[in-house]
mmCIF file of C-alpha atoms and ligand atoms in Angstrom:
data_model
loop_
_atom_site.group_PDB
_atom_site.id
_atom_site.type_symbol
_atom_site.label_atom_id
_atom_site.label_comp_id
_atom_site.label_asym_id
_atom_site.label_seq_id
_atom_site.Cartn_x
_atom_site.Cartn_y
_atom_site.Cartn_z
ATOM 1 C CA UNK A 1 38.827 -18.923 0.370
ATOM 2 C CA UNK A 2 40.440 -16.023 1.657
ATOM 3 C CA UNK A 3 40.918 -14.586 -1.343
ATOM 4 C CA UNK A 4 37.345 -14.981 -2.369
ATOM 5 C CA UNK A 5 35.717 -13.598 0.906
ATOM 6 C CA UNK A 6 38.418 -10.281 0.712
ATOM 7 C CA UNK A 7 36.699 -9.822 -3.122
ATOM 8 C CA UNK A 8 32.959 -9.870 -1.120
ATOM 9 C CA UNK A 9 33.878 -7.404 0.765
ATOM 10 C CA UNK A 10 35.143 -5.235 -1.732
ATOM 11 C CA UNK A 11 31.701 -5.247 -4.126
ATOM 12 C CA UNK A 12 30.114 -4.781 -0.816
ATOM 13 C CA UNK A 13 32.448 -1.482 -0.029
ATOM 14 C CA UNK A 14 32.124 -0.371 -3.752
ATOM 15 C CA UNK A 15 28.164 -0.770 -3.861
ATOM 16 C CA UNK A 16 27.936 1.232 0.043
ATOM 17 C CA UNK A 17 30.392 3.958 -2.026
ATOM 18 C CA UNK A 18 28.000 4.102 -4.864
ATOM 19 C CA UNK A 19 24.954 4.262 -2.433
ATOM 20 C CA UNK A 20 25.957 6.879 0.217
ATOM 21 C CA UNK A 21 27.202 9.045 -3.277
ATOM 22 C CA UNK A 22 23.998 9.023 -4.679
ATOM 23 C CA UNK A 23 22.132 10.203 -1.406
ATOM 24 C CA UNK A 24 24.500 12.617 -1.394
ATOM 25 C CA UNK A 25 23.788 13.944 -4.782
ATOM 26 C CA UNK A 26 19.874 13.549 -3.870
ATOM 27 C CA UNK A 27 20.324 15.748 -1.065
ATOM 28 C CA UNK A 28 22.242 18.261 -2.592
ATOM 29 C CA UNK A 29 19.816 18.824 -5.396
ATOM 30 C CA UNK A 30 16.513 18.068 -3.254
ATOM 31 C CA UNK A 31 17.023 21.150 -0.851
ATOM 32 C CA UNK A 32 15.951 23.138 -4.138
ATOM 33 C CA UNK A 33 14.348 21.145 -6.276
ATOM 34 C CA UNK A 34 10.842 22.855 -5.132
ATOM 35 C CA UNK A 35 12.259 26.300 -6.072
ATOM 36 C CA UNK A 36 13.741 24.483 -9.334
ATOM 37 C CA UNK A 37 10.003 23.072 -10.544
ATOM 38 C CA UNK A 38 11.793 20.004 -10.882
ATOM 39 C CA UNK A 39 8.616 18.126 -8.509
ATOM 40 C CA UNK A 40 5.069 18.103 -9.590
ATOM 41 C CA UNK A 41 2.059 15.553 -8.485
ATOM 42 C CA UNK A 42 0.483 12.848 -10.780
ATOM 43 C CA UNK A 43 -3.079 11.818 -9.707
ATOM 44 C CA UNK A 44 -4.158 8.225 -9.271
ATOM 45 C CA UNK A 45 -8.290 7.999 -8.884
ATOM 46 C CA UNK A 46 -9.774 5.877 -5.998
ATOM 47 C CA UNK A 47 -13.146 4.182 -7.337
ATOM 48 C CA UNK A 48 -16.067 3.545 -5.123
ATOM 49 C CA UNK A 49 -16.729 0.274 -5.913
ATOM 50 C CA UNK A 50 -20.924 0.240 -5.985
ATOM 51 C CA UNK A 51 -20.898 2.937 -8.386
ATOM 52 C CA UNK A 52 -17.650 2.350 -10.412
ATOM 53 C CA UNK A 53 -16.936 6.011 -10.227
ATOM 54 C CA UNK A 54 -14.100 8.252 -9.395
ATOM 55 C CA UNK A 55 -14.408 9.096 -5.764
ATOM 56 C CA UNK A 56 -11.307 11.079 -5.331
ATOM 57 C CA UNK A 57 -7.640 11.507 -6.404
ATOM 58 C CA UNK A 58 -4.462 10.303 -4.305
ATOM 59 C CA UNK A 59 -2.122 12.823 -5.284
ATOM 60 C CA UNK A 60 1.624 11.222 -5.560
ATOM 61 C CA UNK A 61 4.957 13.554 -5.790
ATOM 62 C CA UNK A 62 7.501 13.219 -8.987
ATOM 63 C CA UNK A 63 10.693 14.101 -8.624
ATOM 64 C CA UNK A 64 12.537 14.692 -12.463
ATOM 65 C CA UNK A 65 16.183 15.371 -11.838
ATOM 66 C CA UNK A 66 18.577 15.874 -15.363
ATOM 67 C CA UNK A 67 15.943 13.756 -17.115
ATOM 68 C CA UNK A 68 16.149 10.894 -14.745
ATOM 69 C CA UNK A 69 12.881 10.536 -12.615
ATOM 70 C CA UNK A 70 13.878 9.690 -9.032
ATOM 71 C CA UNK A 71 11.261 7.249 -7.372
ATOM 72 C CA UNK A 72 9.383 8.703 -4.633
ATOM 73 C CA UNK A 73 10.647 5.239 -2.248
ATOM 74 C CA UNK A 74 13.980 7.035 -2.612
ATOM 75 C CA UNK A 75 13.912 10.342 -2.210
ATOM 76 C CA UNK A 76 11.146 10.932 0.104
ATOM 77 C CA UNK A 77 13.417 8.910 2.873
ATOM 78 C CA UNK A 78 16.224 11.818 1.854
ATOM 79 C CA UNK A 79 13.897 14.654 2.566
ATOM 80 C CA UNK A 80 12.823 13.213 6.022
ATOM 81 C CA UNK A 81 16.291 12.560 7.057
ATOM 82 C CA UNK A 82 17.725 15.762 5.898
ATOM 83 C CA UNK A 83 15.019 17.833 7.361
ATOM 84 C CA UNK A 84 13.528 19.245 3.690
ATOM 85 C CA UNK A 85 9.950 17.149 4.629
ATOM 86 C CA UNK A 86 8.389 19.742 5.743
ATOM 87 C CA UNK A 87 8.893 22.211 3.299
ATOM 88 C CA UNK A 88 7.889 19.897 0.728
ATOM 89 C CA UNK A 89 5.374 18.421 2.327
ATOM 90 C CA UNK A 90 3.179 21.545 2.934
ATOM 91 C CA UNK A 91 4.163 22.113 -0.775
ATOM 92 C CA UNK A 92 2.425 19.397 -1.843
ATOM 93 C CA UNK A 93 -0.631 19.844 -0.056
ATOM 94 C CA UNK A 94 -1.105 23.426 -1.403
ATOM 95 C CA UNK A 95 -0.535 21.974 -4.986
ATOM 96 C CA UNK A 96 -2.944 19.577 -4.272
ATOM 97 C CA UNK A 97 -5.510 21.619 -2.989
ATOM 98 C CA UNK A 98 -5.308 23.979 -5.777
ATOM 99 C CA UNK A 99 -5.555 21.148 -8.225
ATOM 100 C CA UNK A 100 -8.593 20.087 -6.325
ATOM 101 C CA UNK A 101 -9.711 23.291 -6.324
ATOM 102 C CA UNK A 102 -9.401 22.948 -10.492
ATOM 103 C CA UNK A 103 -11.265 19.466 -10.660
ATOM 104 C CA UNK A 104 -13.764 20.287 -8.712
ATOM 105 C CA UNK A 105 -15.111 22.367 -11.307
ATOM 106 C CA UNK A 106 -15.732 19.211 -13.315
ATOM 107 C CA UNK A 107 -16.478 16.957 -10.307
ATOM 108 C CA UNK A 108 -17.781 19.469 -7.535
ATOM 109 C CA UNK A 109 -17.109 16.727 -4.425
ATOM 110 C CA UNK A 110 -13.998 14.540 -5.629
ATOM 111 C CA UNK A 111 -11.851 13.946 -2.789
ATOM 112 C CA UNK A 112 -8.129 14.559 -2.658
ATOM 113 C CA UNK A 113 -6.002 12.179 -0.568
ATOM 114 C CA UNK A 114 -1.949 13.555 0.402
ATOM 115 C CA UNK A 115 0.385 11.822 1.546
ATOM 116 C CA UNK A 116 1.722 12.773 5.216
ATOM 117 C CA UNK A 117 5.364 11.745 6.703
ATOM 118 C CA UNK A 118 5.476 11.595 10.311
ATOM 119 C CA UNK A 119 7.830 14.700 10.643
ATOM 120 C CA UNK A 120 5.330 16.632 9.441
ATOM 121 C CA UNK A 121 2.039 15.270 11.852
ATOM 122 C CA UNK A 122 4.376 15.667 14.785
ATOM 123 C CA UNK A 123 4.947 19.477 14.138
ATOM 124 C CA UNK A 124 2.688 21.199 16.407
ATOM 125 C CA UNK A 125 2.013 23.996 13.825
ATOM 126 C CA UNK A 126 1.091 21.161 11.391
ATOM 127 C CA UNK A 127 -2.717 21.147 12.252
ATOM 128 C CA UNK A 128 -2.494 25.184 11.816
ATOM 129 C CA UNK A 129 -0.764 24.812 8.764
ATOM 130 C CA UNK A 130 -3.161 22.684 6.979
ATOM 131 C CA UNK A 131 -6.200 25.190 7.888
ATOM 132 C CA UNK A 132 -4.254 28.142 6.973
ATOM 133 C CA UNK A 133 -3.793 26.397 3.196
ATOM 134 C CA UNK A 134 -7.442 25.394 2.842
ATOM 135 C CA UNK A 135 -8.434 28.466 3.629
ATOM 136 C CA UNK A 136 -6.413 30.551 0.865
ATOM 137 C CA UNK A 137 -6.736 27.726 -1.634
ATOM 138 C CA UNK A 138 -10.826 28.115 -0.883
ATOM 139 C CA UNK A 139 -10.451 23.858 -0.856
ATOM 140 C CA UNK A 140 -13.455 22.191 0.827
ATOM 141 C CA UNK A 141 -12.008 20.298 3.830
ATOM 142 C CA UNK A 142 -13.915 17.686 4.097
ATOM 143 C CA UNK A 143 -12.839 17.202 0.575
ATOM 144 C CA UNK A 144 -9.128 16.693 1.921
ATOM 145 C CA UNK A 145 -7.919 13.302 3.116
ATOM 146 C CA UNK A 146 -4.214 13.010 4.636
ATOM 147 C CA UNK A 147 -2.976 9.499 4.291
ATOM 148 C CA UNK A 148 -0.658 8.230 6.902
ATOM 149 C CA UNK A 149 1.311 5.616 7.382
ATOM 150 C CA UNK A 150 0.892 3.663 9.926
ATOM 151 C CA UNK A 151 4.091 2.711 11.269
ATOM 152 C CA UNK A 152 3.960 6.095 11.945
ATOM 153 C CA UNK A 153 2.424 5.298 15.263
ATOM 154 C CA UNK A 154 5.500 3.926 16.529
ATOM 155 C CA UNK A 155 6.668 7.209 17.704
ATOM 156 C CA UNK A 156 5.241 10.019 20.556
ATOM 157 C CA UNK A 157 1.754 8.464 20.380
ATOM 158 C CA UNK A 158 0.251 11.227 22.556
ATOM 159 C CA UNK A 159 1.472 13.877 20.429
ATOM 160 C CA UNK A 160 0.415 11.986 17.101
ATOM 161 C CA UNK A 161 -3.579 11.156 19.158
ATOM 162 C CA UNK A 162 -4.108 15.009 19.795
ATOM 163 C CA UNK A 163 -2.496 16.723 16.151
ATOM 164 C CA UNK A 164 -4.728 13.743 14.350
ATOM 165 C CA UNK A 165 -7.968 15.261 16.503
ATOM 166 C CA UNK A 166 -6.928 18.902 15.780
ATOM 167 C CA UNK A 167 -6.655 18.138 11.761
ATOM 168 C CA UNK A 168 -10.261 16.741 12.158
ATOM 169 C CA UNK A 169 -11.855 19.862 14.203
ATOM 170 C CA UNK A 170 -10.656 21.199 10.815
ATOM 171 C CA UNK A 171 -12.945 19.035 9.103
ATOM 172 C CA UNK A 172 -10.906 16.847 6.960
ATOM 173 C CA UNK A 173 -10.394 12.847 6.444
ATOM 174 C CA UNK A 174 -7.540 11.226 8.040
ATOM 175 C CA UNK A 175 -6.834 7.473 6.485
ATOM 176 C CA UNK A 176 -4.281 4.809 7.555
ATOM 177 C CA UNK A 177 -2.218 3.647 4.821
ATOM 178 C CA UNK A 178 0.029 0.630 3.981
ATOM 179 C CA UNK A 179 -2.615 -0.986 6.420
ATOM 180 C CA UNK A 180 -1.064 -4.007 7.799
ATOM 181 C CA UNK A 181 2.528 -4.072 7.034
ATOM 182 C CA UNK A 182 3.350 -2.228 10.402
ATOM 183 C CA UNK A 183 2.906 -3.520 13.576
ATOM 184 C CA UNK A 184 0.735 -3.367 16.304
ATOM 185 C CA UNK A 185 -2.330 -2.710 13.624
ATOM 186 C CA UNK A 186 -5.427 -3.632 15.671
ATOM 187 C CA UNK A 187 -4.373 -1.336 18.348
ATOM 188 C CA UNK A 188 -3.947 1.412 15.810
ATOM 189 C CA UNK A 189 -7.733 1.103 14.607
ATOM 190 C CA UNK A 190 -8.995 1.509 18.041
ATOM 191 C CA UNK A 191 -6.660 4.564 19.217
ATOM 192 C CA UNK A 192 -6.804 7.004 16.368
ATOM 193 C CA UNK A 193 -10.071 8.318 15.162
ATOM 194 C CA UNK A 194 -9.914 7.882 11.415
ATOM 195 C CA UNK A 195 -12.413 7.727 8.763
ATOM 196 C CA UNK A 196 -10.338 5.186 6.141
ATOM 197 C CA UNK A 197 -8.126 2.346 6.173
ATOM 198 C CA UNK A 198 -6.198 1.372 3.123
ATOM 199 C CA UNK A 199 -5.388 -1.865 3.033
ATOM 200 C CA UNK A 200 -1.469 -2.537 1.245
ATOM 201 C CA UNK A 201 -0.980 -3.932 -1.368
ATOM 202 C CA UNK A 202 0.889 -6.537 -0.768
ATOM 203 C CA UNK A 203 -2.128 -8.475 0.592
ATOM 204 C CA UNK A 204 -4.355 -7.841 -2.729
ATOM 205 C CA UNK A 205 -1.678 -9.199 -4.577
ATOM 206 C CA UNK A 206 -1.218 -12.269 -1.998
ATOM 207 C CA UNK A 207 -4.733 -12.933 -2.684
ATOM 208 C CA UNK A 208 -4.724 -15.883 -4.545
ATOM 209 C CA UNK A 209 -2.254 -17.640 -2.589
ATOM 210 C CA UNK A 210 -3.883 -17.097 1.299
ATOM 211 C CA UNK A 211 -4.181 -13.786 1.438
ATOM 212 C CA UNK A 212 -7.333 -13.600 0.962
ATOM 213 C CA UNK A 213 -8.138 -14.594 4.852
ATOM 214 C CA UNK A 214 -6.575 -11.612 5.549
ATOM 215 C CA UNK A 215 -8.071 -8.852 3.635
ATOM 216 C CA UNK A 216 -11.784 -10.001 4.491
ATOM 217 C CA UNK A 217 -10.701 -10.157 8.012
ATOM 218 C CA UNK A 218 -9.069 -6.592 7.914
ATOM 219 C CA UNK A 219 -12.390 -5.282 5.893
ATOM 220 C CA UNK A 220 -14.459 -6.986 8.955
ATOM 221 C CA UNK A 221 -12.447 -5.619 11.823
ATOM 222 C CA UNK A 222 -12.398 -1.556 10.044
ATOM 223 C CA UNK A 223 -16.075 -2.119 9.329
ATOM 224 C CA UNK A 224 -16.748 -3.166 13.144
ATOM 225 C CA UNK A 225 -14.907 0.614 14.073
ATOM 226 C CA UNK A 226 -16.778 2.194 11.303
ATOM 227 C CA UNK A 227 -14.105 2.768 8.689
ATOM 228 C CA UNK A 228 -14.536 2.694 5.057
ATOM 229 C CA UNK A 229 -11.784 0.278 3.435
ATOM 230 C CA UNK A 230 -9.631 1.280 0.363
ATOM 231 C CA UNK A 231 -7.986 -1.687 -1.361
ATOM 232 C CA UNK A 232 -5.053 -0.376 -3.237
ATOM 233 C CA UNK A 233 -2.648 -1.856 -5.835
ATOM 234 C CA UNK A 234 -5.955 -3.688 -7.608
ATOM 235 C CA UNK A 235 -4.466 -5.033 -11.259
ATOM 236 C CA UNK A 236 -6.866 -7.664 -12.065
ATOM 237 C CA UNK A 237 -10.955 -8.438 -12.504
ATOM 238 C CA UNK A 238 -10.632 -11.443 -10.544
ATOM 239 C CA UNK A 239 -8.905 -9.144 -7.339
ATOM 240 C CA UNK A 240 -11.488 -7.000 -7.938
ATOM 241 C CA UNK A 241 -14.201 -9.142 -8.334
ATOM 242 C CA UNK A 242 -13.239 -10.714 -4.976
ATOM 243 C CA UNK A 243 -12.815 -7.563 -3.532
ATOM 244 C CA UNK A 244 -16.550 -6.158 -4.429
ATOM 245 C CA UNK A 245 -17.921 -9.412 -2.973
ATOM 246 C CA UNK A 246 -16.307 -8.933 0.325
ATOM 247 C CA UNK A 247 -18.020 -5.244 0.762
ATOM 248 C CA UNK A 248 -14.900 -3.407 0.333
ATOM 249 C CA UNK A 249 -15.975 0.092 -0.330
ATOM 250 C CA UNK A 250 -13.096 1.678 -2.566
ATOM 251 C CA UNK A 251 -10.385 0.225 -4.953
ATOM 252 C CA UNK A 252 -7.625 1.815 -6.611
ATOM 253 C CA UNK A 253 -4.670 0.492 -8.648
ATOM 254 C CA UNK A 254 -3.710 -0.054 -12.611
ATOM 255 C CA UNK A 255 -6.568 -2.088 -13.364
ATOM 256 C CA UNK A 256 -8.829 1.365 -13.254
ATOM 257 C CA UNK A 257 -5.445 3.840 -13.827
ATOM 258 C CA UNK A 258 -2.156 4.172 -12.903
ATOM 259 C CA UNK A 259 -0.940 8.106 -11.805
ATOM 260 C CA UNK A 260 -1.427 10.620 -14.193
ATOM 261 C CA UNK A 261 -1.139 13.855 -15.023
ATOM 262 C CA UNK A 262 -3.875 16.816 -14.079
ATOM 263 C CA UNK A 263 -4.357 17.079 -17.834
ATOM 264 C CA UNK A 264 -4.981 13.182 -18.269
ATOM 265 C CA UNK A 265 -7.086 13.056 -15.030
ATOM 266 C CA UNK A 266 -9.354 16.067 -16.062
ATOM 267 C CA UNK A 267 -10.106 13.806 -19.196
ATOM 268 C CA UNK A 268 -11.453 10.923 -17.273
ATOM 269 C CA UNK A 269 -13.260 12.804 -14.969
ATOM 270 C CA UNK A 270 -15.388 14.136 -17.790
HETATM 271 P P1 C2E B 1 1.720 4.767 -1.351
HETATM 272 O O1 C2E B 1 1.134 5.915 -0.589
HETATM 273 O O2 C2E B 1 1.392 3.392 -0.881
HETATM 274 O O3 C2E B 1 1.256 5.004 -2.854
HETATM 275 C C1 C2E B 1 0.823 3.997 -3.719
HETATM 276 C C2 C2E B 1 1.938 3.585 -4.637
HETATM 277 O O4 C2E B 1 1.529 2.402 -5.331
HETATM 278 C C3 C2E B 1 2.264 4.599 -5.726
HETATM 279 O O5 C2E B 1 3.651 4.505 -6.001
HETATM 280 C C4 C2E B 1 1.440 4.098 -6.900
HETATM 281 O O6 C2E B 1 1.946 4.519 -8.139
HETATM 282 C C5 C2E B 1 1.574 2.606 -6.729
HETATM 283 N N1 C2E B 1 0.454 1.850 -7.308
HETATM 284 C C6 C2E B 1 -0.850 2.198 -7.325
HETATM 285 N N2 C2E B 1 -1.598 1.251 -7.899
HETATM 286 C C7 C2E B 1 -0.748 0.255 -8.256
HETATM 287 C C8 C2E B 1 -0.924 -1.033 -8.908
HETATM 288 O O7 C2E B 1 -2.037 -1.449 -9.266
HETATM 289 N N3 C2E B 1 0.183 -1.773 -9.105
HETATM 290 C C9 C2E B 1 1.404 -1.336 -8.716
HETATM 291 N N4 C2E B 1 2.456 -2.148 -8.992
HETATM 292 N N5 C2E B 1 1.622 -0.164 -8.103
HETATM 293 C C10 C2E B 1 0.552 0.631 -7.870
HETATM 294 P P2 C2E B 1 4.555 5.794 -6.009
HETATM 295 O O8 C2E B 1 3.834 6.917 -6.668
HETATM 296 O O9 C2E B 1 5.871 5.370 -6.540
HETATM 297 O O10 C2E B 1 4.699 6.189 -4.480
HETATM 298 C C11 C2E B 1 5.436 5.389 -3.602
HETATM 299 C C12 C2E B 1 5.315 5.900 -2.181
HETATM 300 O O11 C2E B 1 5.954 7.174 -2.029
HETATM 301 C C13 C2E B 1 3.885 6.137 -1.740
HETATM 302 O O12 C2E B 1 3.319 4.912 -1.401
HETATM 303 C C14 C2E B 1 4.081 7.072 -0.572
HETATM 304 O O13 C2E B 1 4.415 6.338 0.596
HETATM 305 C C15 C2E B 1 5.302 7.880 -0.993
HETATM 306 N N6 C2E B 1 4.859 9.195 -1.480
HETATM 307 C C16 C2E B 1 4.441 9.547 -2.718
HETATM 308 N N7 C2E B 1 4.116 10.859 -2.763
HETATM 309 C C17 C2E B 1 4.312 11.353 -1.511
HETATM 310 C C18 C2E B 1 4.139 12.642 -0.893
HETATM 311 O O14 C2E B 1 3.697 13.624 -1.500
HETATM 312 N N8 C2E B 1 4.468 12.728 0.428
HETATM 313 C C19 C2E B 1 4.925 11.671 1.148
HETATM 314 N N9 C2E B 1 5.224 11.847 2.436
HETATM 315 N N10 C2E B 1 5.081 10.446 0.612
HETATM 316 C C20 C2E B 1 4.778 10.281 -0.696
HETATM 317 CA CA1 CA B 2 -0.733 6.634 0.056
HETATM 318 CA CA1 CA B 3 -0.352 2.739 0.324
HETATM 319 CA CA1 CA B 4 3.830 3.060 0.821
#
């Protein structure tokens, strides 16, 4: 017994080892890996569901380290804790809106949604910074869409209330995302102004065992504040099928395309 329980504890030391080494070695090669061209952004199309067209792009950071991509899960959580989430962050959006910039001479109005971590929409300068790159990427801003998530609103809620409503003097889309697996989610739809919710997807997946309660509700409730729904993670007709009768104004997910690249995307939006 004893014998077995000392052995647990061992894997368990051995596996925290392995764990903290790799963050470690994350870290250490993150700090650069802008400056290394080691990230670049894949685009994943959001389709507005009465018109089965593309409606705009999520744009999602890769990370290729020595060959081996790194999933964003992972090493976004090392840039916010080590403080390099800023830097990369803004990165991304002026790739983004540059690539925009590029499609839109195939699809003049496609939207671009970027992902936002909260360090970045609690920087004061982060409303500044975002006009500052639309303006010498010549992107459209009502064209832009920041995603955030929405356990973000955990944290200094007046601060995160008055940098969403400078972002959107600037003219650009703010969405929720992850919609429902934080807490305190009804509250969040009726303190911050924003023009999307995207519901997780988690619940399109739970849809054929009870979760389908729960997404028609969540659709009713953003449509009673006025927000256009995005159901994400959609990977079969039959989710989507249910998802068009309910009203739901925008899917995205495998079943239409998974990320791509620029190249790939340009070729669909022909
Ligand atoms: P997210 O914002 O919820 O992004 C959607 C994720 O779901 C993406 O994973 C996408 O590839 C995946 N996905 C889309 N449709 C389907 C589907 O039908 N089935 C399945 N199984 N998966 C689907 P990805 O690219 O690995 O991104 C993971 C998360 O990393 C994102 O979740 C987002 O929170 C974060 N992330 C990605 N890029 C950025 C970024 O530039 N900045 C920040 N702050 N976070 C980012
Ligand atoms: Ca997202
Ligand atoms: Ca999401
Ligand atoms: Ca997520």
């Amino acid at each position: 017994q004893k014998r077995s329980e000392k052995g647990r504890v061992g894997v368990f030391d051995e596996s925290l080892r392995e764990h903290l080494l790799r963050e470690l070695r994350l870290r250490d090669h993150l700090e650069n890996a802008v400056h290394r061209h080691e990230l670049f952004l894949v685009y994943q199309p959001i389709i507005a569901t009465d018109t089965g067209k593309i409606d705009a792009v999520e744009a999602l950071l890769r990370w290729r380290l020595d060959n081996e991509m790194i999933p964003p899960d992972e090493f976004i959580g090392v840039a916010e804790q080590y403080g390099f989430i800023r830097a990369i962050g803004l990165w991304v959006l002026g790739e983004a809106c540059l690539a925009g910039k590029r499609m839109h001479a195939q699809s003049p109005e496609l939207g671009i949604s970027v992902n936002v971590s909260i360090q970045q929409l609690l920087d004061e300068d982060f409303p500044d910074e975002v006009a500052a790159t639309l303006k010498h990427t010549d992107f459209p801003a009502h064209c832009l869409d920041l995603e955030i998530t929405e356990s973000l609103f955990a944290h200094d809620k007046r601060r995160l209330i008055d940098n969403i409503a400078r972002l959107k003097k600037t003219g650009i889309k703010v969405s929720i995302d992850d919609f429902g697996t934080g807490y305190s989610s009804l509250s969040v739809m009726q303190e911050f102004h924003v023009d999307y919710v995207k519901i997780d997807r988690s619940f399109i997946w739970s849809m054929d065992t009870g979760g389908r309660a729960i997404v028609e509700a969540v659709s009713q409730i953003a449509s009673a504040f006025d927000y256009k729904v995005v159901a994400e993670g959609v990977e079969t007709e039959e989710q989507r099928r249910l998802l068009t009768n309910m009203g739901i104004e925008y899917l995205q997910g495998y079943l239409f395309l998974p990320p791509v690249s620029e190249e790939q995307l340009m070729q669909h939006l022909l």
